[in-house]
Coordinates of C-alpha atoms in Angstrom, one line a residue:
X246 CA -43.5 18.5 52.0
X247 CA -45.0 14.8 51.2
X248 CA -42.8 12.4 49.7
X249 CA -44.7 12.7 46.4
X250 CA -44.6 16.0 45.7
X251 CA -41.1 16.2 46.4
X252 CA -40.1 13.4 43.8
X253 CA -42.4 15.8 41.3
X254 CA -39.8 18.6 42.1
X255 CA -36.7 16.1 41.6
X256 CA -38.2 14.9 38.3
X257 CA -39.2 18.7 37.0
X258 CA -35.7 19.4 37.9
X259 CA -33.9 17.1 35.8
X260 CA -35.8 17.9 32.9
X261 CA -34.8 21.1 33.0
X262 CA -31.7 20.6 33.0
X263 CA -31.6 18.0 30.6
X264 CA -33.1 20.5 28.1
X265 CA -30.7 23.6 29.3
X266 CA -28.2 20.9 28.2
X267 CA -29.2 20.4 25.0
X268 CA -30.3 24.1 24.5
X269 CA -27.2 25.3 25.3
X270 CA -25.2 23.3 22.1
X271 CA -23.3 26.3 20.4
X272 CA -22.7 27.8 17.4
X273 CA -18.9 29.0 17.3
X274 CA -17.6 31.1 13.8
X275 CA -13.5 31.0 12.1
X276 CA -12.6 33.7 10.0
X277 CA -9.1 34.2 9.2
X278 CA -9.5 37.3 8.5
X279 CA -11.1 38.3 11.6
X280 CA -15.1 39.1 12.4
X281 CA -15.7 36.6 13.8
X282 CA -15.6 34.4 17.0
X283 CA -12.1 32.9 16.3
X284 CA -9.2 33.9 13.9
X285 CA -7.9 30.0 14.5
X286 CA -10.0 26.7 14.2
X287 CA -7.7 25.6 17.3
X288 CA -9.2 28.3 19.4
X289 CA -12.5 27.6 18.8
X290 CA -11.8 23.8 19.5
X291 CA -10.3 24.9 23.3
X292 CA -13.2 26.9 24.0
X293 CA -16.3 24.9 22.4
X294 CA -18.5 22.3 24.6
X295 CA -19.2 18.6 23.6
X296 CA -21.9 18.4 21.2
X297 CA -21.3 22.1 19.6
X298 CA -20.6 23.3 15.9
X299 CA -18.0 25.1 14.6
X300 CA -18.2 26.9 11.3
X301 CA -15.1 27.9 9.4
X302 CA -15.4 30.9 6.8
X303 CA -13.2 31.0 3.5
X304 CA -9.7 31.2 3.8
X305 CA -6.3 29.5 4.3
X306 CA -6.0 28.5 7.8
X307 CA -2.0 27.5 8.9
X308 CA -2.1 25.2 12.0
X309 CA -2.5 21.5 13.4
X310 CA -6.1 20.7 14.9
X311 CA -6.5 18.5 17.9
X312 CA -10.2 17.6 18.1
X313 CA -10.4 16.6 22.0
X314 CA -14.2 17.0 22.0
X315 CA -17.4 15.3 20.0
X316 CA -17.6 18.4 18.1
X317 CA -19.2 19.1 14.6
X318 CA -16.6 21.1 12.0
X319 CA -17.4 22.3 8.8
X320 CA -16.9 25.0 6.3
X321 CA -19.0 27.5 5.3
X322 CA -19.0 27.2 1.7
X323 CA -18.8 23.4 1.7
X324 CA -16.5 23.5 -1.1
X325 CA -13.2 22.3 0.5
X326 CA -11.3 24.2 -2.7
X327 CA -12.7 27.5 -0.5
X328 CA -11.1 26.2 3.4
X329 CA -8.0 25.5 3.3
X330 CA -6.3 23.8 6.4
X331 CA -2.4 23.0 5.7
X332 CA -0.2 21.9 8.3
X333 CA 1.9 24.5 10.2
X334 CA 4.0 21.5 11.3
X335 CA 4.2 19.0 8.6
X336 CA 5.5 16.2 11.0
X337 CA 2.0 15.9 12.9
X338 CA -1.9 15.7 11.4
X339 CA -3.6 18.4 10.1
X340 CA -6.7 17.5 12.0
X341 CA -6.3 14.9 14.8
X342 CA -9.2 13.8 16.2
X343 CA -9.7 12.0 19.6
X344 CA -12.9 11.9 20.4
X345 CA -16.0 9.8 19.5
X346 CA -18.9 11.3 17.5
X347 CA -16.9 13.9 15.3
X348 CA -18.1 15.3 12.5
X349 CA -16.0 17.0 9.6
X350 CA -16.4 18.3 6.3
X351 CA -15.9 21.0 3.8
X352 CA -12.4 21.4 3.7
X353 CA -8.9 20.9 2.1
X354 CA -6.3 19.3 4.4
X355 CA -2.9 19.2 3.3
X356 CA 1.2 19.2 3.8
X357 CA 1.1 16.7 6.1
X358 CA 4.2 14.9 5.4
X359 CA 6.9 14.8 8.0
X360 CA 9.7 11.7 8.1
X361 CA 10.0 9.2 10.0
X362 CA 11.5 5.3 9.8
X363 CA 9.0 3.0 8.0
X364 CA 9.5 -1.1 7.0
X365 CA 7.7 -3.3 4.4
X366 CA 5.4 -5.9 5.7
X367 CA 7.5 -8.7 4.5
X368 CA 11.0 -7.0 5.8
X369 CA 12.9 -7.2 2.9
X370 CA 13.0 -3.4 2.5
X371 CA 13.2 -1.1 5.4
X372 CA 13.2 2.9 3.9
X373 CA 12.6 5.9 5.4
X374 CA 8.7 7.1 4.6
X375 CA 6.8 10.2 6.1
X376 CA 3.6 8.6 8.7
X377 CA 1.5 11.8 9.2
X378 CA -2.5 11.9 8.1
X379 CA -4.4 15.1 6.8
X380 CA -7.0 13.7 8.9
X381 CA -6.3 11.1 11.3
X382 CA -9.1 9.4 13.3
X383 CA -6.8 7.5 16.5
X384 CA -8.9 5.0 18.4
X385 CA -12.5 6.8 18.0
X386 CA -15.7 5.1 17.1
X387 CA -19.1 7.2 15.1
X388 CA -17.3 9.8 13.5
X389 CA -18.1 11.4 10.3
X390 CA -15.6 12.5 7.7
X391 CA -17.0 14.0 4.2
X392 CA -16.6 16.2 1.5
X393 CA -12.9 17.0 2.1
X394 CA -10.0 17.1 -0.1
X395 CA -6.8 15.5 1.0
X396 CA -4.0 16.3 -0.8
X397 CA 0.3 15.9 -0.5
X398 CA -0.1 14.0 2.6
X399 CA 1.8 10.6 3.8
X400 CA -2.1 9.6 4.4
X401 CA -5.2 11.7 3.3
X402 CA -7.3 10.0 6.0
X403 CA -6.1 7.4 8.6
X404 CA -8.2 5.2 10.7
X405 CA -6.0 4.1 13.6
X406 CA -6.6 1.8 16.8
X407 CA -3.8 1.4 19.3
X408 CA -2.4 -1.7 21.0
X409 CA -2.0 -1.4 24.8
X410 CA 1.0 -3.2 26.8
X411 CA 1.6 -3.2 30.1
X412 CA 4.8 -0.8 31.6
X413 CA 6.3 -3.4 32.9
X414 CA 9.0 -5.2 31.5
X415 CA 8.3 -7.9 29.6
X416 CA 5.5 -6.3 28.4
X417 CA 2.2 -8.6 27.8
X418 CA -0.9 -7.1 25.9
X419 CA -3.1 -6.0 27.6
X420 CA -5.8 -5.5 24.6
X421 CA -6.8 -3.6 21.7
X422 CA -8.7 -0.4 21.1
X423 CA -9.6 -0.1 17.7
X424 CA -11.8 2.5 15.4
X425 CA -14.8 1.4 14.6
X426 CA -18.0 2.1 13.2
X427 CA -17.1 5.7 11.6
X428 CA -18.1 6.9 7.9
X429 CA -16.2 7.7 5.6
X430 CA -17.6 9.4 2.2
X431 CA -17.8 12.1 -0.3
X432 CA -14.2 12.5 0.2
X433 CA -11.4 13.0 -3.0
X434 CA -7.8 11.8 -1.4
X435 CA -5.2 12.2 -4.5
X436 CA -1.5 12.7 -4.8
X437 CA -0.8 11.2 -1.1
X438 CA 1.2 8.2 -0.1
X439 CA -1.8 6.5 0.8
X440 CA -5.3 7.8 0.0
X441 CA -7.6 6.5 3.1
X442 CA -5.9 3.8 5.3
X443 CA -7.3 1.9 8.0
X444 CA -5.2 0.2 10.6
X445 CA -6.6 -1.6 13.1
X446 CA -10.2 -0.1 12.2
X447 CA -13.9 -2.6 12.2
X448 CA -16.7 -2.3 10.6
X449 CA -16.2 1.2 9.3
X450 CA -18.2 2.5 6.1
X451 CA -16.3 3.8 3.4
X452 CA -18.5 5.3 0.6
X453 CA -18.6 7.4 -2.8
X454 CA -14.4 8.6 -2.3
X455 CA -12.2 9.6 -4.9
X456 CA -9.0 8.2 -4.7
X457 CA -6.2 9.2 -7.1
X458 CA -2.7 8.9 -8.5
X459 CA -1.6 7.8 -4.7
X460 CA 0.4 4.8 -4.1
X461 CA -2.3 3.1 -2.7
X462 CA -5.5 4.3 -2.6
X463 CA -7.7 2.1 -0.2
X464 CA -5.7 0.3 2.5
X465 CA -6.9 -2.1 5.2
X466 CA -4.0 -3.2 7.7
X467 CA -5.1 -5.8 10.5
X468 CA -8.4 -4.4 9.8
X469 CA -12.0 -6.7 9.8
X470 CA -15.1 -6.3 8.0
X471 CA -15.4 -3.1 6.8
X472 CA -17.7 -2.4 3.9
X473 CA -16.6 -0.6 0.8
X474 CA -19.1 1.0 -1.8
X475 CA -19.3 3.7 -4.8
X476 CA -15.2 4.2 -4.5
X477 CA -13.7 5.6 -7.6
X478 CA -10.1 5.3 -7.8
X479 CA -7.3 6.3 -10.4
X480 CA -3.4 4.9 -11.0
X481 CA -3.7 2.9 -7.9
X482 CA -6.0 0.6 -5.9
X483 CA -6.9 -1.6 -2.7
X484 CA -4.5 -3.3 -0.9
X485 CA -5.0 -5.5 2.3
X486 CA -2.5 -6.6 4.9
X487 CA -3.1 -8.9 7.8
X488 CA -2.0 -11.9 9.5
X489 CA -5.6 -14.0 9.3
X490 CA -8.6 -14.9 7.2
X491 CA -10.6 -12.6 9.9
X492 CA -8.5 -9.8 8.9
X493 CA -9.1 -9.9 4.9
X494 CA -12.2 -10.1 5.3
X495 CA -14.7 -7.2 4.1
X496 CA -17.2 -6.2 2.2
X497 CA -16.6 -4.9 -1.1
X498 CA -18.4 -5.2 -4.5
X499 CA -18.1 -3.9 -8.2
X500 CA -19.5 -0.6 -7.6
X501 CA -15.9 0.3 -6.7
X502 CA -13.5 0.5 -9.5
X503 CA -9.9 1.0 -10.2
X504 CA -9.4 3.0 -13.6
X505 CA -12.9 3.1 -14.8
X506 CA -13.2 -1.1 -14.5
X507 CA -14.6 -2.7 -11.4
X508 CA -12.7 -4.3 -8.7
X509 CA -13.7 -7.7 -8.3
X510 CA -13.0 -9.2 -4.8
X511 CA -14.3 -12.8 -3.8
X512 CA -14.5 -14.7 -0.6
X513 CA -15.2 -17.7 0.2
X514 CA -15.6 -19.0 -3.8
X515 CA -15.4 -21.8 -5.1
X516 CA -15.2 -22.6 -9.0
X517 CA -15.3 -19.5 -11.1
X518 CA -13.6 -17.3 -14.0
X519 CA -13.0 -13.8 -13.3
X520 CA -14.8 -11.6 -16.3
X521 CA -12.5 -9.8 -18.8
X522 CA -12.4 -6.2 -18.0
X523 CA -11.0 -6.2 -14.6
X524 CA -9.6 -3.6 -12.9
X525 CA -8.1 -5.2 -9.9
X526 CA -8.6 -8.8 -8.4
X527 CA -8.6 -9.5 -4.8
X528 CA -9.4 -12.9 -3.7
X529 CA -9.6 -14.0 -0.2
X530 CA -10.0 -18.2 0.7
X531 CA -11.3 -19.3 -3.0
X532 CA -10.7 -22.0 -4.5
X533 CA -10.3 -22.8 -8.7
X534 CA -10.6 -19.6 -9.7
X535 CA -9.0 -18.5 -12.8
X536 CA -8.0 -14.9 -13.9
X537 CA -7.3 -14.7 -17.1
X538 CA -6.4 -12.1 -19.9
X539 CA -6.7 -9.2 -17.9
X540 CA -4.9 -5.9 -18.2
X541 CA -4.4 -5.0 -14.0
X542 CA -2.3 -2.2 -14.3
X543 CA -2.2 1.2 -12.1
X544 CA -4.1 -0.3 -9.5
X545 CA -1.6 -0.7 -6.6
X546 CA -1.5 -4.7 -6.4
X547 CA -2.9 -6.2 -9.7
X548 CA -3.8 -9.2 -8.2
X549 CA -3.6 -10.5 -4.5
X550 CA -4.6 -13.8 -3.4
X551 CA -5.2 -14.8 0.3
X552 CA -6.2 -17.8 2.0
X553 CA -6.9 -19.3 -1.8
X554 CA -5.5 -22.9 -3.6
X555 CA -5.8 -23.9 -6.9
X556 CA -5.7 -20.6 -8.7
X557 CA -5.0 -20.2 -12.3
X558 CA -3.5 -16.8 -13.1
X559 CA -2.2 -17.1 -16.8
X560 CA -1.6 -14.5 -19.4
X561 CA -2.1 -11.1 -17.4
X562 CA -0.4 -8.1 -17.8
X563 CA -0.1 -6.6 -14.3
X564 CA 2.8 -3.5 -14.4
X565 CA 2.8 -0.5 -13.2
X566 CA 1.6 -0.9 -9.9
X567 CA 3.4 -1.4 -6.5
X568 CA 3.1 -4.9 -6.6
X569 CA 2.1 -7.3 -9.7
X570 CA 0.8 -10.2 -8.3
X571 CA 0.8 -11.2 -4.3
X572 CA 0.0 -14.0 -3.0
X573 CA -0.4 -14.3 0.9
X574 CA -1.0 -17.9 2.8
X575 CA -2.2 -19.2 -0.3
X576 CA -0.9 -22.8 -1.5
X577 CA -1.1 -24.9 -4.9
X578 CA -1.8 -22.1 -7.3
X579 CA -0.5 -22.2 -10.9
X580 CA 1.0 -18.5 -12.1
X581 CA 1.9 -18.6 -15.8
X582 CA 2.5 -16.2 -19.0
X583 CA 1.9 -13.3 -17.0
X584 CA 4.0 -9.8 -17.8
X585 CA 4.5 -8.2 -14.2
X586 CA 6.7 -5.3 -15.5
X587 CA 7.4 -1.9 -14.4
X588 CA 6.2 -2.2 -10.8
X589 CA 7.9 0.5 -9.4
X590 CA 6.2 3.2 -6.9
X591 CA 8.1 6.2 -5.6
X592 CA 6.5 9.1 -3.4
X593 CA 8.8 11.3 -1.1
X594 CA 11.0 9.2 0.5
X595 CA 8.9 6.2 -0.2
X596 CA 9.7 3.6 -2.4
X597 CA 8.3 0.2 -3.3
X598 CA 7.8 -2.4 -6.2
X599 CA 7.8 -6.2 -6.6
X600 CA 7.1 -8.0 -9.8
X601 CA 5.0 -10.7 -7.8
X602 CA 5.7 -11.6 -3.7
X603 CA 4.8 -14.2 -1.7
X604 CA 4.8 -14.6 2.1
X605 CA 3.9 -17.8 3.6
X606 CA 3.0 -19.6 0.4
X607 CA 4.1 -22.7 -0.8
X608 CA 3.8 -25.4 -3.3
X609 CA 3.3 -22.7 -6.2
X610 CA 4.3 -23.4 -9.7
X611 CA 5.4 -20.1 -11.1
X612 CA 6.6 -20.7 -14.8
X613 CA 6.6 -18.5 -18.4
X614 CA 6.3 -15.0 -17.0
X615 CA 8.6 -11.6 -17.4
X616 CA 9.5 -9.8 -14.4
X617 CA 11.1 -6.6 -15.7
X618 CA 12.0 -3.2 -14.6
X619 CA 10.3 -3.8 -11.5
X620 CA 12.0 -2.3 -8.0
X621 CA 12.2 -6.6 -6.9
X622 CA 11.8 -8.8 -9.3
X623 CA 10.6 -11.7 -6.9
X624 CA 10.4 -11.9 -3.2
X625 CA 9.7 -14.7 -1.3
X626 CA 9.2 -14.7 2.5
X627 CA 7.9 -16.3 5.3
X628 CA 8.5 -19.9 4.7
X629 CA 7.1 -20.1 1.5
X630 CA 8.8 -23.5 0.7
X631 CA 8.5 -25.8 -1.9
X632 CA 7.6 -23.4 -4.7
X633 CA 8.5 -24.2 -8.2
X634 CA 10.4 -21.1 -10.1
X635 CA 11.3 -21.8 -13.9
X636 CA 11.6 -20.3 -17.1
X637 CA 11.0 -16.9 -16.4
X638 CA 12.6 -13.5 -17.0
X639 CA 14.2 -11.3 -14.4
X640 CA 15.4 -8.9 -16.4
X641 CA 16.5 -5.1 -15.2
X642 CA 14.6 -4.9 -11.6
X643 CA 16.5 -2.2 -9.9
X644 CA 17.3 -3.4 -6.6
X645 CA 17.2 -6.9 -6.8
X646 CA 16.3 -9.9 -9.8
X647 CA 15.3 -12.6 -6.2
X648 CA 14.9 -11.7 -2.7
X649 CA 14.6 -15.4 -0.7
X650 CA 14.4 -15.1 2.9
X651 CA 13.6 -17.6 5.4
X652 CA 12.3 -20.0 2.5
X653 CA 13.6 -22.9 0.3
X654 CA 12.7 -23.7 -3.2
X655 CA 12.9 -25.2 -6.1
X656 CA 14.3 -22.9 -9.1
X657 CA 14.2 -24.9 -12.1
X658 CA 12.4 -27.7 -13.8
X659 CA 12.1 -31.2 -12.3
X660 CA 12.2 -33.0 -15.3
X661 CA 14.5 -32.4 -18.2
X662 CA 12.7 -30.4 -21.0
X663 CA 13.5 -30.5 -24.7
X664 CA 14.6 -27.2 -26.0
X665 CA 16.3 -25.8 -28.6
X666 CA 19.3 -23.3 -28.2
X667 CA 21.4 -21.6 -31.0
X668 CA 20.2 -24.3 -33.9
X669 CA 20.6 -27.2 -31.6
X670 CA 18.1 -29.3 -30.1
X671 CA 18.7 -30.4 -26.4
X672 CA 17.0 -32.0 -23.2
X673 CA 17.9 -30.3 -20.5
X674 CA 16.6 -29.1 -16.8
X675 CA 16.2 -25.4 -17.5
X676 CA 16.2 -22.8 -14.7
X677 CA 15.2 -19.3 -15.3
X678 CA 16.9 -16.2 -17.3
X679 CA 18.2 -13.8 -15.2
X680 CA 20.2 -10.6 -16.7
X681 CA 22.9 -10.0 -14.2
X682 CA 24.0 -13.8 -14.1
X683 CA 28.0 -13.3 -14.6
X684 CA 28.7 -17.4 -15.2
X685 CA 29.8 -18.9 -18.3
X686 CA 28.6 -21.5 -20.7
X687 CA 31.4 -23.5 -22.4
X688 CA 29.8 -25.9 -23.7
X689 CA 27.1 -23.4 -25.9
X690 CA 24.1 -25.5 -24.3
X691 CA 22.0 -22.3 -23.3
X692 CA 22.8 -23.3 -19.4
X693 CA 25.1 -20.9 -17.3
X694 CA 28.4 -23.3 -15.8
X695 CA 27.5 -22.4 -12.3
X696 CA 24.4 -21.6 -10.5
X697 CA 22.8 -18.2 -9.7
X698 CA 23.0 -17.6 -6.1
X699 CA 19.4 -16.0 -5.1
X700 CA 20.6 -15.9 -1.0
X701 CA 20.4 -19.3 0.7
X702 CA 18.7 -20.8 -2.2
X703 CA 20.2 -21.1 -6.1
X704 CA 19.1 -21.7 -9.6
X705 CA 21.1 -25.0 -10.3
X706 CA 20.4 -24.6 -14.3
X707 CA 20.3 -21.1 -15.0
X708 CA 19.1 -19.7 -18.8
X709 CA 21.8 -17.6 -20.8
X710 CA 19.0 -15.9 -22.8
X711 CA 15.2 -15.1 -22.3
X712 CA 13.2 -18.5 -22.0
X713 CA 11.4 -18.2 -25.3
X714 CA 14.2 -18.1 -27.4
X715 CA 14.5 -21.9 -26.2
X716 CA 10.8 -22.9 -27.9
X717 CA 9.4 -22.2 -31.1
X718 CA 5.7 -22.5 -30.4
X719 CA 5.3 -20.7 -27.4
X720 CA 1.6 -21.9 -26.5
X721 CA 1.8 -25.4 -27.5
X722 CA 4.6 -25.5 -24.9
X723 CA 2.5 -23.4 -22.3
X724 CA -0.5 -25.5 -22.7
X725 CA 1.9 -28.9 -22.4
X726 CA 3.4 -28.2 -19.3
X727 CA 1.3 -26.1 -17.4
X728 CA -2.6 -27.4 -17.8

């Protein structure tokens, strides 16, 4: 046999197979009720090959998935209100997929709410929180999640990447895996901790979801550039953590909106007004922006602000979120007249709420606002030094007025202020009002005897009644000492 004819052969060969590969993709049925190939979506899982489908008739299916394999899912009907998958153990995922170049759709995932030990990012809270996902995507790249209904989980869907450390001790990283570069759309997530969460997760595509009445309903945690379209979201919002510029930094526009009014998130601005009618404002290394007379409520953080200077925020009402206003590495920014109220989020075992919060912010001027009935009414963090904290209300915040850690400020004016308390006109440093001050004022001037210890730091001059009983015109005074 020549040499030639045998590579003919060899090549022939290998197209065969090639197509008795593909060919051989299969079609696998779920009915619960019997019928059908499977009784159990699991089963069909452990038997499928790479690359096959697996249909799931009506029904209520009881059981925790493991997706090993790129495998296509989906219901018949696709209407998830006709396939339901709940977890038969609530302290794992409903579906947890593995694998690269998943597909799944069609169904309603739920009860996937099992406890375990969970801390704010700033640490000033720890509290025990539930961390399971309906569906939960762990370090996989080009998969496709749609048309499903997440309900009553700690996460309706969570992207997740994994750091890797060496067994040794000390550990040293080793490196990163994230999820990348999956699609997520068509999907409602409502009446979960968190609605769709990303940790650790690039350039995904999150489109056309419905997020509602979760705690949060978009989250991106040490997550970079993913782009956000078409999201609708109800009583709650976006929220981004991270530790650099790199990892606030996405793509989203004013197709998505929180409560029927667009989200409006800017990077890299300079100079600009944020239009009335907001529903959240996120902005991310801008510079003299100013938000202004905007009702931010129900929308998880009413206004966050990283990597920004010179930001006006004046007369906002931002309550009933889980956070008012946050500011993260951001310097110089002025925060007045602003009602941050009623901040206070509870879900399970979860619960969370600050008035406003900063972590590693400094030189801030935060004057003329309310802080009530809020879970904290201030926390500070982080070395965020040097910020100046007057005449403001802390009034009824459940846990705590002031939470100071690791930071050093200045909480009251530095320049003596003419006022007028009970008839009489004074000039006086004034401090801020705080409702659970227990000091005295013998001398009826409006300023507490002794300080009000807020942990290592104190308000040297602290109010006896809300600030605005101290000036008559209220704006004349704002627009005098603030602009």
């Amino acid at each position: 046999m020549d040499k030639k004819y045998l590579r003919s052969v060899i090549c022939a060969a290998i197209l065969f197979l090639c197509f008795v590969g593909t060919a051989s993709a299969g079609t696998w049925y779920v009915d619960d009720d019997g019928g059908a190939d499977f009784t159990g979506i699991q089963e069909a899982v452990n038997i499928a090959l790479p690359g096959d489908t697996i249909i799931v008739y009506n029904g209520t299916y009881t059981e925790n998935v493991d997706v090993t394999k790129s495998l296509t899912i989906r219901s018949t009907s696709k209407n998830p209100k006709d396939t339901i998958v709940q977890a038969a153990n609530s302290s794992d995922h409903v579906f947890n997929v593995s694998a690269d170049y998943v597909t799944l759709s069609g169904f309603t995932v739920k009860n996937a709410n099992g406890v375990s030990l969970r801390s704010s990012e700033s640490g000033l809270v720890s509290f025990s929180a539930p961390t399971y996902a309906g569906i939960y995507l762990g370090f996989v790249d080009h998969c496709n999640v749609s048309n499903n209904t997440c309900t009553n989980n700690t996460y309706g869907i969570r992207l997740e990447g994994i750091i890797i450390w060496t067994s040794s001790k000390p550990q040293s990283l080793i490196g990163i895996r994230y999820s990348n570069s999956n699609r997520i759309f068509n999907n409602t997530c409502s009446n979960n901790t968190y609605g769709i969460h990303l940790w650790r997760s690039n350039n995904n595509h999150i489109f056309n979801n419905t997020c509602s009445t979760n705690i949060e309903g978009i989250t991106f945690s040490y997550s970079e550039n993913n782009k956000l379209k078409c999201n609708n979201m109800f009583e709650n919002g976006i929220d981004i953590h991270g530790n650099s510029l790199m990892e606030y930094s996405h793509e989203i526009d004013e197709t998505n909106t929180a409560n029927g009014k667009p989200v409006y998130y800017l990077k890299d601005k300079e100079v600009g007004r944020i239009p009335e009618g907001a529903g959240q404002v996120i902005l991310v290394n801008c510079t003299n922006i100013t938000v202004e007379n905007q009702n931010l409520s129900n929308a998880t953080r009413g206004i966050q602000i990283a990597f920004s200077s010179y930001i006006t925020i004046k007369n906002n009402n931002c309550s009933n979120n889980e956070g008012g206003i946050d500011l993260k590495c951001s310097n110089n920014n002025s925060i007045s007249n602003n009602n941050c109220s009623n901040n206070f989020k509870t879900f399970d075992d979860t619960i969370s709420g600050t008035g406003i919060k900063l972590i590693k912010s400094a030189n801030n001027i935060i004057s003329n606002n309310t802080f009530a009935n809020n879970m904290v009414g201030i926390a500070v963090s982080s070395s965020s030094n040097n910020n100046l904290i007057y005449l403001n209300n802390f009034i009824n915040n459940v846990f705590f007025n002031a939470q100071s850690y690791g930071s050093t400020n200045i909480w009251n004016s530095t320049e003596e202020i003419t006022c007028t308390y009970n008839g009489k006109t004074y000039t006086k440093y004034l401090g801020n009002y705080w409702d659970d001050y227990k000091g005295t004022d013998e001398d009826d001037d409006g300023i507490g005897d002794t300080p009000y210890g807020i942990n290592s730091d104190m308000d040297i001059h602290p109010l006896m009644a809300p600030w605005a009983e101290y000036f008559g015109n209220l704006s004349m005074f704002h627009n005098k000492k603030m602009e």
